[in-house]
Coordinates of C-alpha atoms in Angstrom, one line a residue:
Chain R
M1 CA -0.3 2.8 30.7
T2 CA 1.5 6.1 31.3
S3 CA -0.5 9.0 32.7
A4 CA -2.6 10.4 30.0
N5 CA -2.4 14.0 31.2
D6 CA 0.5 15.1 29.1
R7 CA -0.4 13.3 26.0
I8 CA -1.5 15.1 22.8
K9 CA -5.3 15.8 22.7
G10 CA -7.8 17.9 20.9
V11 CA -8.3 18.6 17.3
L12 CA -5.7 17.5 14.8
S13 CA -5.6 18.1 11.1
P14 CA -4.2 15.5 8.7
V15 CA -2.3 18.3 7.0
V16 CA -2.7 18.3 3.2
T17 CA 0.6 18.2 1.4
P18 CA 1.3 20.9 -1.2
F19 CA 2.9 19.9 -4.4
S20 CA 4.3 22.2 -7.0
K21 CA 3.1 21.8 -10.6
D22 CA 5.8 19.3 -11.3
L23 CA 4.5 17.2 -8.4
A24 CA 7.5 17.9 -6.1
P25 CA 6.5 18.3 -2.4
D26 CA 6.7 22.0 -1.3
P27 CA 8.0 22.5 2.2
A28 CA 7.5 26.3 2.3
R29 CA 3.7 26.0 1.6
L30 CA 3.5 23.1 4.1
V31 CA 5.1 25.1 6.8
A32 CA 2.8 28.1 6.1
H33 CA -0.3 26.0 6.2
S34 CA 0.9 24.2 9.4
R35 CA 1.6 27.5 11.0
W36 CA -1.9 28.7 10.2
L37 CA -3.4 25.5 11.6
I38 CA -1.4 25.9 14.9
S39 CA -2.6 29.5 15.1
Q40 CA -6.2 28.2 15.0
G41 CA -5.5 25.8 17.9
C42 CA -5.2 22.8 15.7
G43 CA -2.6 20.1 16.0
L44 CA -0.7 18.5 13.1
A45 CA -1.4 14.9 12.1
L46 CA 1.0 15.3 9.1
F47 CA 1.2 12.4 6.6
G48 CA -2.3 11.0 7.1
T49 CA -4.7 9.7 4.4
N50 CA -5.6 13.3 3.5
S51 CA -2.0 14.2 3.3
E52 CA -1.4 11.9 0.3
A53 CA 1.2 10.3 2.6
N54 CA 1.3 7.0 0.8
S55 CA 1.8 8.9 -2.5
Q56 CA 5.1 10.1 -1.1
A57 CA 8.5 8.4 -0.8
V58 CA 10.0 7.9 2.7
D59 CA 12.7 10.5 2.1
E60 CA 10.1 13.1 1.0
R61 CA 8.2 12.6 4.2
M62 CA 11.3 13.0 6.3
M63 CA 12.3 16.1 4.5
L64 CA 8.9 17.7 5.0
L65 CA 8.7 16.8 8.7
E66 CA 12.1 18.3 9.2
A67 CA 11.0 21.5 7.5
V68 CA 8.0 21.8 9.8
V69 CA 10.0 21.1 12.9
E70 CA 12.8 23.4 11.9
A71 CA 10.3 26.2 11.3
G72 CA 9.8 26.1 15.1
L73 CA 6.3 24.7 15.2
P74 CA 5.6 22.8 18.4
T75 CA 6.5 19.1 18.2
N76 CA 4.2 18.4 21.1
R77 CA 1.3 19.2 18.7
M78 CA 2.6 16.8 16.0
M79 CA 1.5 13.2 15.3
P80 CA 2.9 12.3 11.9
G81 CA 1.7 9.2 10.1
T82 CA 4.4 6.6 9.8
G83 CA 2.7 3.3 8.9
C84 CA 3.8 1.9 5.6
C85 CA 3.4 -1.6 4.0
S86 CA 7.0 -2.4 4.8
L87 CA 8.4 -2.8 8.3
P88 CA 11.8 -1.1 7.5
D89 CA 10.0 2.0 6.1
S90 CA 7.7 2.2 9.1
V91 CA 10.6 1.8 11.5
K92 CA 12.6 4.5 9.7
L93 CA 9.8 7.0 9.8
S94 CA 8.7 6.2 13.4
A95 CA 12.3 6.5 14.7
H96 CA 12.7 9.7 12.9
A97 CA 9.5 11.2 14.3
A98 CA 10.4 10.1 17.9
R99 CA 13.9 11.5 17.6
L100 CA 12.5 14.8 16.5
G101 CA 10.3 14.9 19.6
C102 CA 6.9 14.4 18.0
A103 CA 4.1 13.8 20.5
G104 CA 3.2 10.5 18.8
V105 CA 3.0 8.7 15.5
L106 CA -0.2 7.5 13.8
M107 CA 0.3 4.0 12.5
L108 CA -1.6 2.4 9.7
P109 CA -1.3 -1.4 9.7
P110 CA 0.6 -2.8 6.7
F111 CA -2.1 -2.7 4.1
Y112 CA -1.1 -4.6 1.0
Y113 CA -2.0 -8.1 2.1
K114 CA -5.6 -8.6 2.9
G115 CA -7.2 -11.0 5.4
V116 CA -4.0 -11.0 7.5
S117 CA -4.3 -12.3 11.1
D118 CA -4.1 -10.4 14.4
D119 CA -1.1 -12.6 15.1
G120 CA 0.6 -11.1 12.0
L121 CA -0.4 -7.6 12.9
F122 CA 0.7 -8.0 16.5
A123 CA 4.1 -9.3 15.2
Y124 CA 4.4 -6.3 12.9
Y125 CA 3.7 -3.6 15.6
S126 CA 5.8 -5.5 18.1
E127 CA 8.8 -5.7 15.8
L128 CA 8.4 -2.0 15.0
I129 CA 8.3 -0.9 18.6
Q130 CA 11.3 -3.0 19.5
R131 CA 13.3 -1.9 16.5
V132 CA 12.6 1.8 17.1
G133 CA 13.7 1.1 20.8
D134 CA 13.0 4.7 21.9
A135 CA 11.0 5.4 25.1
R136 CA 9.8 8.6 23.5
L137 CA 7.8 6.7 20.9
K138 CA 4.1 6.9 21.4
V139 CA 2.0 4.9 19.0
Y140 CA -1.5 5.7 17.9
L141 CA -3.1 3.0 15.9
Y142 CA -5.0 4.0 12.8
H143 CA -8.2 2.2 12.0
I144 CA -9.5 3.1 8.6
P145 CA -10.9 -0.2 7.2
Q146 CA -12.7 1.3 4.2
V147 CA -9.3 2.5 2.8
A148 CA -6.6 0.2 4.3
Q149 CA -9.0 -2.8 4.1
V150 CA -6.9 -4.1 7.1
G151 CA -8.5 -3.1 10.4
I152 CA -7.5 -2.9 14.0
S153 CA -9.6 -5.2 16.1
L154 CA -10.4 -4.9 19.8
N155 CA -8.4 -8.1 20.3
L156 CA -5.3 -6.6 18.7
I157 CA -5.6 -3.5 20.8
E158 CA -5.9 -5.6 23.9
R159 CA -2.8 -7.6 23.1
L160 CA -0.8 -4.5 22.2
L161 CA -1.8 -2.7 25.4
K162 CA -0.8 -5.7 27.5
A163 CA 2.6 -5.9 25.8
Y164 CA 3.4 -2.2 25.3
P165 CA 1.4 -0.2 27.8
D166 CA 3.8 2.7 27.8
T167 CA 4.0 2.9 24.0
V168 CA 0.7 2.0 22.5
V169 CA -1.5 4.8 23.9
G170 CA -4.3 5.6 21.5
I171 CA -6.2 5.2 18.3
K172 CA -7.8 7.1 15.5
D173 CA -11.0 5.5 14.6
S174 CA -11.9 6.5 11.0
S175 CA -14.4 3.6 10.5
G176 CA -17.3 6.0 10.7
D177 CA -19.0 3.3 12.8
W178 CA -19.9 4.8 16.2
A179 CA -20.6 1.4 17.7
N180 CA -16.9 0.5 17.1
T181 CA -15.7 3.8 18.6
E182 CA -17.9 3.3 21.6
A183 CA -16.7 -0.2 22.1
M184 CA -13.1 1.0 22.2
L185 CA -13.9 3.7 24.7
K186 CA -15.7 1.3 27.0
T187 CA -13.3 -1.6 26.7
F188 CA -10.1 0.4 27.2
P189 CA -10.4 3.2 29.7
G190 CA -7.4 5.5 29.6
F191 CA -6.7 4.6 26.0
D192 CA -6.9 7.8 23.9
V193 CA -9.6 7.6 21.3
F194 CA -9.7 10.2 18.5
A195 CA -12.7 10.2 16.3
G196 CA -11.8 10.1 12.6
S197 CA -14.3 12.9 11.7
E198 CA -15.5 16.0 13.5
A199 CA -19.0 14.7 12.8
F200 CA -18.4 12.4 15.8
L201 CA -16.5 14.9 17.9
L202 CA -19.3 15.7 20.4
Q203 CA -20.3 12.1 20.8
N204 CA -16.7 11.1 21.3
M205 CA -16.1 13.7 24.0
R206 CA -19.3 12.8 25.8
H207 CA -18.2 9.2 26.0
G208 CA -14.6 9.8 27.2
G209 CA -12.8 10.4 23.9
V210 CA -9.9 12.9 23.6
G211 CA -10.7 14.7 20.3
C212 CA -10.7 14.1 16.6
I213 CA -8.4 14.0 13.7
S214 CA -10.3 15.1 10.7
A215 CA -9.8 16.0 7.1
T216 CA -11.9 19.2 7.3
A217 CA -9.8 20.5 10.2
N218 CA -7.6 21.6 7.3
V219 CA -10.1 24.2 6.3
N220 CA -12.4 24.7 9.3
P221 CA -10.1 24.3 12.3
A222 CA -11.2 27.2 14.5
A223 CA -14.8 26.1 14.7
I224 CA -13.9 22.5 15.3
V225 CA -11.5 23.5 18.1
A226 CA -14.2 25.7 19.6
L227 CA -16.5 22.7 19.9
Y228 CA -13.7 20.7 21.5
N229 CA -13.1 23.5 24.0
N230 CA -16.8 23.9 24.7
W231 CA -18.2 20.5 24.4
Q232 CA -19.9 20.8 27.8
A233 CA -21.5 24.2 26.9
A234 CA -25.2 24.6 26.3
D235 CA -24.8 25.3 22.6
A236 CA -22.6 22.3 21.9
D237 CA -25.2 20.4 19.8
E238 CA -25.8 23.5 17.8
R239 CA -22.0 23.9 17.2
Q240 CA -21.8 20.2 16.2
A241 CA -24.6 20.7 13.7
A242 CA -22.8 23.6 12.1
L243 CA -19.6 21.7 11.8
T244 CA -21.3 18.7 10.2
A245 CA -23.0 21.0 7.7
T246 CA -19.7 22.4 6.6
R247 CA -18.2 18.9 6.4
M248 CA -21.1 17.8 4.2
V249 CA -20.2 20.4 1.6
F250 CA -16.7 19.1 1.3
Q251 CA -17.9 15.5 1.4
S252 CA -20.0 16.1 -1.7
F253 CA -16.8 16.5 -3.7
P254 CA -13.7 14.2 -3.7
M255 CA -12.4 15.2 -0.3
I256 CA -8.6 15.7 -0.8
P257 CA -8.9 17.7 -4.0
A258 CA -11.7 19.7 -2.5
L259 CA -9.7 20.6 0.6
K260 CA -6.8 21.7 -1.6
A261 CA -9.0 23.7 -3.9
A262 CA -10.5 25.5 -1.0
I263 CA -7.1 26.4 0.4
G264 CA -6.1 27.6 -3.1
E265 CA -9.3 29.7 -3.4
F266 CA -9.1 31.3 0.1
S267 CA -5.4 31.9 0.0
G268 CA -5.3 33.2 -3.6
D269 CA -2.7 30.6 -4.4
A270 CA -4.2 28.3 -7.0
E271 CA -1.1 26.0 -7.2
W272 CA -2.5 24.5 -3.9
G273 CA -5.0 22.6 -6.0
T274 CA -2.3 20.2 -7.3
V275 CA -2.6 16.5 -6.3
R276 CA -0.4 13.6 -7.1
P277 CA -1.9 10.8 -9.2
P278 CA -3.8 8.5 -8.7
L279 CA -5.9 11.5 -7.3
V280 CA -7.3 14.0 -9.7
A281 CA -7.7 17.7 -9.1
L282 CA -11.1 19.3 -9.1
T283 CA -12.2 20.6 -12.5
A284 CA -12.9 24.3 -13.0
E285 CA -16.6 23.4 -12.9
Q286 CA -16.2 21.6 -9.6
R287 CA -14.2 24.4 -8.1
T288 CA -17.0 26.9 -9.0
A289 CA -19.7 24.6 -7.5
L290 CA -17.7 24.2 -4.3
K291 CA -17.2 27.9 -3.9
A292 CA -20.9 28.5 -4.5
K293 CA -21.9 26.0 -1.8
L294 CA -19.3 27.4 0.6
D295 CA -20.6 30.9 0.0
E296 CA -24.1 29.7 0.7
I297 CA -23.1 28.7 4.2
G298 CA -21.0 31.8 4.8
F299 CA -17.8 29.8 5.0
T300 CA -14.4 31.6 5.1
M301 CA -10.9 30.8 6.2
P302 CA -9.8 33.8 8.2
G303 CA -6.1 34.6 8.3
L304 CA -5.2 32.1 5.6
G305 CA -2.4 33.1 3.3
K306 CA -1.6 36.2 5.4
Chain G
M1 CA 2.9 -1.8 -30.7
T2 CA 6.5 -3.2 -31.1
S3 CA 6.9 -6.7 -32.6
A4 CA 6.0 -9.2 -29.9
N5 CA 8.5 -11.7 -31.0
D6 CA 11.4 -10.8 -28.8
R7 CA 9.4 -10.0 -25.7
I8 CA 9.5 -12.2 -22.6
K9 CA 7.1 -15.1 -22.6
G10 CA 6.4 -18.4 -21.0
V11 CA 6.3 -19.3 -17.3
L12 CA 7.5 -16.9 -14.8
S13 CA 7.7 -17.3 -11.0
P14 CA 7.0 -14.4 -8.6
V15 CA 10.2 -15.4 -6.8
V16 CA 9.7 -15.8 -3.0
T17 CA 12.1 -13.6 -1.1
P18 CA 14.2 -15.3 1.6
F19 CA 14.7 -13.5 4.9
S20 CA 17.1 -14.5 7.6
K21 CA 15.8 -15.0 11.1
D22 CA 16.3 -11.3 11.9
L23 CA 14.1 -10.6 8.9
A24 CA 16.9 -9.2 6.7
P25 CA 16.6 -10.0 3.0
D26 CA 19.1 -12.7 2.0
P27 CA 20.6 -12.1 -1.5
A28 CA 22.6 -15.4 -1.5
R29 CA 19.5 -17.6 -1.0
L30 CA 17.6 -15.5 -3.5
V31 CA 20.3 -16.0 -6.1
A32 CA 20.4 -19.7 -5.5
H33 CA 16.6 -20.1 -5.8
S34 CA 16.5 -17.9 -8.9
R35 CA 19.3 -20.0 -10.5
W36 CA 17.3 -23.1 -9.8
L37 CA 14.2 -21.6 -11.4
I38 CA 16.1 -20.6 -14.5
S39 CA 17.5 -24.1 -14.7
Q40 CA 13.9 -25.4 -14.8
G41 CA 13.1 -23.1 -17.7
C42 CA 11.2 -20.6 -15.6
G43 CA 11.6 -16.8 -15.8
L44 CA 11.9 -14.5 -12.8
A45 CA 9.0 -12.2 -11.9
L46 CA 10.9 -11.0 -8.8
F47 CA 9.1 -8.7 -6.4
G48 CA 5.6 -9.9 -7.0
T49 CA 2.8 -10.4 -4.5
N50 CA 4.3 -13.8 -3.5
S51 CA 7.7 -12.2 -3.1
E52 CA 6.5 -10.1 -0.2
A53 CA 7.6 -7.2 -2.3
N54 CA 5.5 -4.6 -0.6
S55 CA 6.9 -5.7 2.7
Q56 CA 10.3 -4.5 1.5
A57 CA 11.9 -1.1 1.3
V58 CA 12.8 0.3 -2.1
D59 CA 16.6 0.0 -1.3
E60 CA 16.2 -3.6 -0.3
R61 CA 14.5 -4.4 -3.6
M62 CA 17.2 -2.7 -5.6
M63 CA 19.9 -4.5 -3.7
L64 CA 18.3 -7.9 -4.3
L65 CA 17.8 -7.2 -8.0
E66 CA 21.4 -6.2 -8.4
A67 CA 22.5 -9.4 -6.6
V68 CA 20.5 -11.6 -9.0
V69 CA 21.8 -9.6 -12.1
E70 CA 25.4 -9.7 -10.9
A71 CA 25.1 -13.4 -10.4
G72 CA 24.9 -13.6 -14.2
L73 CA 21.3 -14.8 -14.4
P74 CA 19.7 -13.7 -17.7
T75 CA 18.0 -10.3 -17.5
N76 CA 15.9 -11.1 -20.6
R77 CA 14.1 -13.6 -18.3
M78 CA 13.4 -11.0 -15.6
M79 CA 10.3 -9.0 -15.0
P80 CA 10.6 -7.4 -11.5
G81 CA 7.6 -5.8 -9.8
T82 CA 8.1 -2.1 -9.5
G83 CA 4.6 -0.7 -8.7
C84 CA 4.4 1.0 -5.3
C85 CA 1.8 3.4 -3.8
S86 CA 4.1 6.4 -4.5
L87 CA 5.1 7.6 -7.9
P88 CA 8.7 8.4 -6.9
D89 CA 9.2 4.9 -5.6
S90 CA 7.8 3.3 -8.7
V91 CA 9.8 5.6 -10.9
K92 CA 13.0 4.7 -9.0
L93 CA 12.4 1.0 -9.2
S94 CA 11.3 1.0 -12.8
A95 CA 14.2 3.1 -14.0
H96 CA 16.6 0.8 -12.1
A97 CA 15.1 -2.3 -13.7
A98 CA 15.2 -0.8 -17.2
R99 CA 18.8 0.3 -16.7
L100 CA 19.8 -3.2 -15.6
G101 CA 18.3 -4.5 -18.9
C102 CA 15.3 -6.4 -17.4
A103 CA 12.9 -7.6 -20.1
G104 CA 10.0 -5.8 -18.4
V105 CA 8.5 -4.5 -15.2
L106 CA 5.3 -5.7 -13.6
M107 CA 3.4 -2.7 -12.4
L108 CA 0.8 -2.7 -9.7
P109 CA -1.4 0.4 -9.7
P110 CA -1.0 2.6 -6.7
F111 CA -3.2 0.7 -4.2
Y112 CA -3.7 2.8 -1.1
Y113 CA -6.6 5.0 -2.3
K114 CA -9.7 3.0 -3.3
G115 CA -12.2 3.9 -5.9
V116 CA -9.8 6.0 -7.9
S117 CA -10.7 6.9 -11.5
D118 CA -9.2 5.6 -14.7
D119 CA -8.1 9.3 -15.3
G120 CA -6.0 9.2 -12.1
L121 CA -4.5 5.8 -13.0
F122 CA -3.8 6.9 -16.5
A123 CA -2.0 10.0 -15.2
Y124 CA 0.0 7.8 -12.8
Y125 CA 1.3 5.4 -15.4
S126 CA 1.8 8.2 -17.9
E127 CA 3.9 10.3 -15.4
L128 CA 5.8 7.2 -14.6
I129 CA 6.7 6.3 -18.2
Q130 CA 7.7 9.9 -19.0
R131 CA 9.8 10.2 -15.9
V132 CA 11.6 7.0 -16.5
G133 CA 12.2 8.2 -20.0
D134 CA 14.0 5.0 -21.1
A135 CA 13.1 3.3 -24.4
R136 CA 14.1 0.0 -22.8
L137 CA 11.2 0.2 -20.4
K138 CA 8.5 -2.4 -21.1
V139 CA 5.5 -2.1 -18.8
Y140 CA 3.3 -5.1 -17.9
L141 CA 0.2 -4.0 -16.0
Y142 CA -0.7 -6.0 -12.9
H143 CA -4.4 -6.7 -12.4
I144 CA -5.0 -8.3 -9.0
P145 CA -8.1 -6.7 -7.7
Q146 CA -8.7 -9.0 -4.8
V147 CA -5.5 -7.8 -3.2
A148 CA -4.8 -4.4 -4.6
Q149 CA -8.5 -3.5 -4.6
V150 CA -7.6 -1.2 -7.4
G151 CA -8.0 -2.9 -10.8
I152 CA -6.9 -2.3 -14.4
S153 CA -10.0 -1.8 -16.6
L154 CA -10.2 -2.5 -20.3
N155 CA -10.7 1.2 -20.8
L156 CA -7.5 2.0 -19.0
I157 CA -5.5 -0.5 -21.1
E158 CA -7.0 1.0 -24.3
R159 CA -5.9 4.5 -23.3
L160 CA -2.4 3.3 -22.3
L161 CA -1.9 1.3 -25.5
K162 CA -2.9 4.3 -27.5
A163 CA -0.6 6.7 -25.7
Y164 CA 2.4 4.3 -25.1
P165 CA 2.2 1.5 -27.7
D166 CA 6.0 0.8 -27.5
T167 CA 6.1 0.7 -23.7
V168 CA 2.9 -0.8 -22.4
V169 CA 3.1 -4.2 -23.8
G170 CA 1.2 -6.7 -21.6
I171 CA -0.6 -7.6 -18.4
K172 CA -0.7 -10.2 -15.7
D173 CA -4.3 -11.0 -15.0
S174 CA -4.6 -12.4 -11.4
S175 CA -8.3 -11.8 -11.1
G176 CA -9.0 -15.5 -11.4
D177 CA -11.9 -14.4 -13.6
W178 CA -11.5 -16.1 -17.0
A179 CA -14.1 -13.9 -18.6
N180 CA -11.9 -10.9 -17.9
T181 CA -8.8 -12.6 -19.2
E182 CA -10.6 -13.6 -22.4
A183 CA -11.9 -10.0 -22.9
M184 CA -8.4 -8.7 -22.7
L185 CA -7.2 -11.3 -25.3
K186 CA -10.0 -10.5 -27.6
T187 CA -10.0 -6.8 -27.3
F188 CA -6.2 -6.2 -27.6
P189 CA -4.6 -8.6 -30.1
G190 CA -0.8 -8.4 -29.8
F191 CA -1.0 -7.4 -26.2
D192 CA 0.8 -10.0 -24.1
V193 CA -1.6 -11.6 -21.6
F194 CA -0.1 -13.7 -18.8
A195 CA -2.5 -15.7 -16.7
G196 CA -2.0 -15.1 -13.0
S197 CA -2.2 -18.8 -12.2
E198 CA -1.1 -22.0 -14.0
A199 CA -4.7 -23.2 -13.4
F200 CA -5.5 -21.0 -16.5
L201 CA -2.4 -21.7 -18.5
L202 CA -3.8 -24.0 -21.1
Q203 CA -7.0 -22.0 -21.5
N204 CA -4.8 -18.8 -21.9
M205 CA -2.5 -20.4 -24.5
R206 CA -5.5 -21.7 -26.5
H207 CA -6.9 -18.2 -26.7
G208 CA -3.7 -16.4 -27.7
G209 CA -2.1 -15.7 -24.3
V210 CA 1.7 -15.8 -23.8
G211 CA 2.1 -17.8 -20.6
C212 CA 1.5 -17.4 -16.9
I213 CA 3.1 -15.9 -13.8
S214 CA 2.2 -18.1 -10.9
A215 CA 3.0 -18.5 -7.2
T216 CA 3.4 -22.2 -7.5
A217 CA 6.0 -21.8 -10.3
N218 CA 8.3 -21.3 -7.3
V219 CA 7.9 -25.0 -6.4
N220 CA 6.6 -26.8 -9.5
P221 CA 8.4 -24.9 -12.3
A222 CA 9.4 -27.8 -14.6
A223 CA 5.9 -29.3 -14.9
I224 CA 4.3 -25.9 -15.6
V225 CA 7.0 -25.1 -18.2
A226 CA 6.4 -28.5 -19.8
L227 CA 2.7 -27.7 -20.3
Y228 CA 3.7 -24.3 -21.7
N229 CA 6.0 -26.1 -24.2
N230 CA 3.5 -28.7 -25.1
W231 CA 0.2 -27.0 -24.9
Q232 CA -0.8 -28.2 -28.4
A233 CA 0.1 -31.8 -27.5
A234 CA -2.5 -34.6 -27.1
D235 CA -1.9 -34.9 -23.4
A236 CA -2.2 -31.2 -22.6
D237 CA -5.4 -31.5 -20.7
E238 CA -4.0 -34.3 -18.6
R239 CA -0.9 -32.1 -17.8
Q240 CA -3.1 -29.2 -16.9
A241 CA -5.1 -31.4 -14.5
A242 CA -1.9 -32.5 -12.7
L243 CA -0.7 -29.0 -12.4
T244 CA -4.0 -27.8 -10.9
A245 CA -4.0 -30.7 -8.4
T246 CA -0.5 -29.7 -7.1
R247 CA -1.6 -26.1 -6.9
M248 CA -4.7 -27.1 -4.9
V249 CA -2.4 -28.6 -2.2
F250 CA -0.6 -25.3 -1.8
Q251 CA -3.8 -23.3 -2.0
S252 CA -5.2 -25.2 1.0
F253 CA -2.6 -23.4 3.1
P254 CA -1.7 -19.7 3.3
M255 CA 0.1 -19.6 0.0
I256 CA 3.3 -17.6 0.6
P257 CA 4.2 -19.4 3.9
A258 CA 3.4 -22.7 2.3
L259 CA 5.7 -22.0 -0.7
K260 CA 8.5 -21.1 1.7
A261 CA 8.0 -24.1 3.9
A262 CA 8.1 -26.4 0.9
I263 CA 11.4 -24.9 -0.3
G264 CA 12.7 -25.2 3.3
E265 CA 11.6 -28.8 3.4
F266 CA 12.9 -29.9 0.0
S267 CA 16.2 -28.0 0.3
G268 CA 16.9 -29.0 3.9
D269 CA 17.2 -25.3 4.8
A270 CA 14.5 -24.6 7.3
E271 CA 15.3 -20.8 7.5
W272 CA 13.5 -20.5 4.2
G273 CA 10.3 -20.7 6.2
T274 CA 10.7 -17.1 7.5
V275 CA 8.2 -14.5 6.4
R276 CA 8.0 -10.8 7.3
P277 CA 5.0 -9.6 9.3
P278 CA 2.1 -9.2 8.7
L279 CA 2.5 -12.7 7.2
V280 CA 2.9 -15.6 9.6
A281 CA 5.0 -18.7 9.0
L282 CA 3.3 -22.1 8.9
T283 CA 3.2 -23.9 12.3
A284 CA 5.0 -27.2 12.7
E285 CA 1.6 -28.9 12.5
Q286 CA 0.8 -27.1 9.2
R287 CA 4.2 -28.0 7.8
T288 CA 3.6 -31.7 8.6
A289 CA 0.2 -31.6 7.0
L290 CA 1.6 -29.9 3.9
K291 CA 4.4 -32.5 3.6
A292 CA 1.9 -35.4 4.0
K293 CA -0.3 -34.0 1.2
L294 CA 2.7 -33.4 -1.1
D295 CA 3.9 -36.9 -0.5
E296 CA 0.5 -38.3 -1.3
I297 CA 0.7 -36.8 -4.8
G298 CA 4.4 -37.8 -5.2
F299 CA 5.5 -34.2 -5.3
T300 CA 9.3 -33.5 -5.3
M301 CA 11.6 -30.5 -6.2
P302 CA 14.4 -32.2 -8.1
G303 CA 17.8 -30.4 -8.0
L304 CA 16.7 -27.9 -5.3
G305 CA 19.4 -27.0 -2.9
K306 CA 22.1 -28.7 -4.9

């Protein structure tokens, strides 16, 4: 494995993707939100589950990534998602991200067929790495079995690490199963494990993890980054409890529409609420309820939309 | 709803997609296999689950469909799969198929997000139909919950039929749950229900269905078509039992690799065995076992590879 020192770490946001009312992706709003996230100390895991990445065409994703890179935001803080069902799509997106200098790519396994074998998944990642054929490529595996239904086993990680120690360097564990995260941390020292939710951030740091990639980092980045920077401080547990409380508010609504509604609310730009089908935007009633709950805990998004 | 008389019916094969050893899609072999299927009385549900459609890029699928159409095969016997996770991809493929004159398109729901609402799915299909904006478009919904994990409910069908009676005209029910197929047949008279397996062909015809779209139609088309043509004959149950026995042989192996191995075996063209990851080709041992079981039931593929 390469030295882990210069690899991307910390808190990353699966950046929500703004769509205009006609459902077209909106690069200007994406750049603005990404810039705000960077200003809060948060990295950019563009095109994650919360970005509605799989609701976008390959060309749309490339156009949006180019817009964010061309805006001058730091590519060493970017880990775009590039895993699709089809090998050629994943190769195209991964090669594009590596060429643009992104710190890494976050790779879902192909997720249409269920019950596929580790042999098949190994062949998939293996073909991908060889076809991209770029030493700059750093692959972070993406384990989110409750959505993809196809998971990343310890056995698969072990085989990939043996075959591609300089390329396969980490994982995002969104299983929500701490025992699984802990097993990855223990079994593969030097392998960069990101928790899939800030609810596990402190636990992950205490066991050798490198940060988290979390939906709510879209709306609460500064506080999550502050815990990451102060995880050894005396008040770390208190900070963790506050983060989790904020997350719980968002989790009590459909997450992606709620994140977008909050950004719309706090930026004064209601068009942010738009989602692509099959997702459905929050109703006016839900928006009011969300705002009330957020007010209750004193939640704000300082500097947003400025 | 439009008159059902001139719509596509009968036995369709989710045509397996040949790849060369370097995993490139192979239009010449696809045309040859499609031509053989048509010669057996079987229609072409290209780009289905068994076609590894979701392991292909949008451009590959369009190139392959064009090859089959340009080869002069009858477009009124074609129902390509066009449902992807992303609306723009599905629109592109569906518009392309309609423009080429295909009898219909078989549309998976967007399958990345799980637990999505009927409102979201309705919005998805609705946007799609409006964006394609082509009166020639005939949509067949694709219900395969054990793979897509996102299903097509009776409520969703009802709403789509009300909104788009001239466009949403049928469904493929691959749930394997006869009670569900029967409910669709009873609830929506005039709606074209294809069983997702020939194991349900006779039952489906007896209850008002219009045929089946089945994996094993790739290898056993003539016998399945013969039952479709003779479902009211005295020996229909006997024919059904024989079809099901052949299917069981294939089902005792991973289905897609087994179909491809059989085509390789009976055409003398072993490269047919190639699959794209995450699927894995049959081992030599599995191929031998499959051949032995097929010999036992006297299975052949007459005229293949000629």
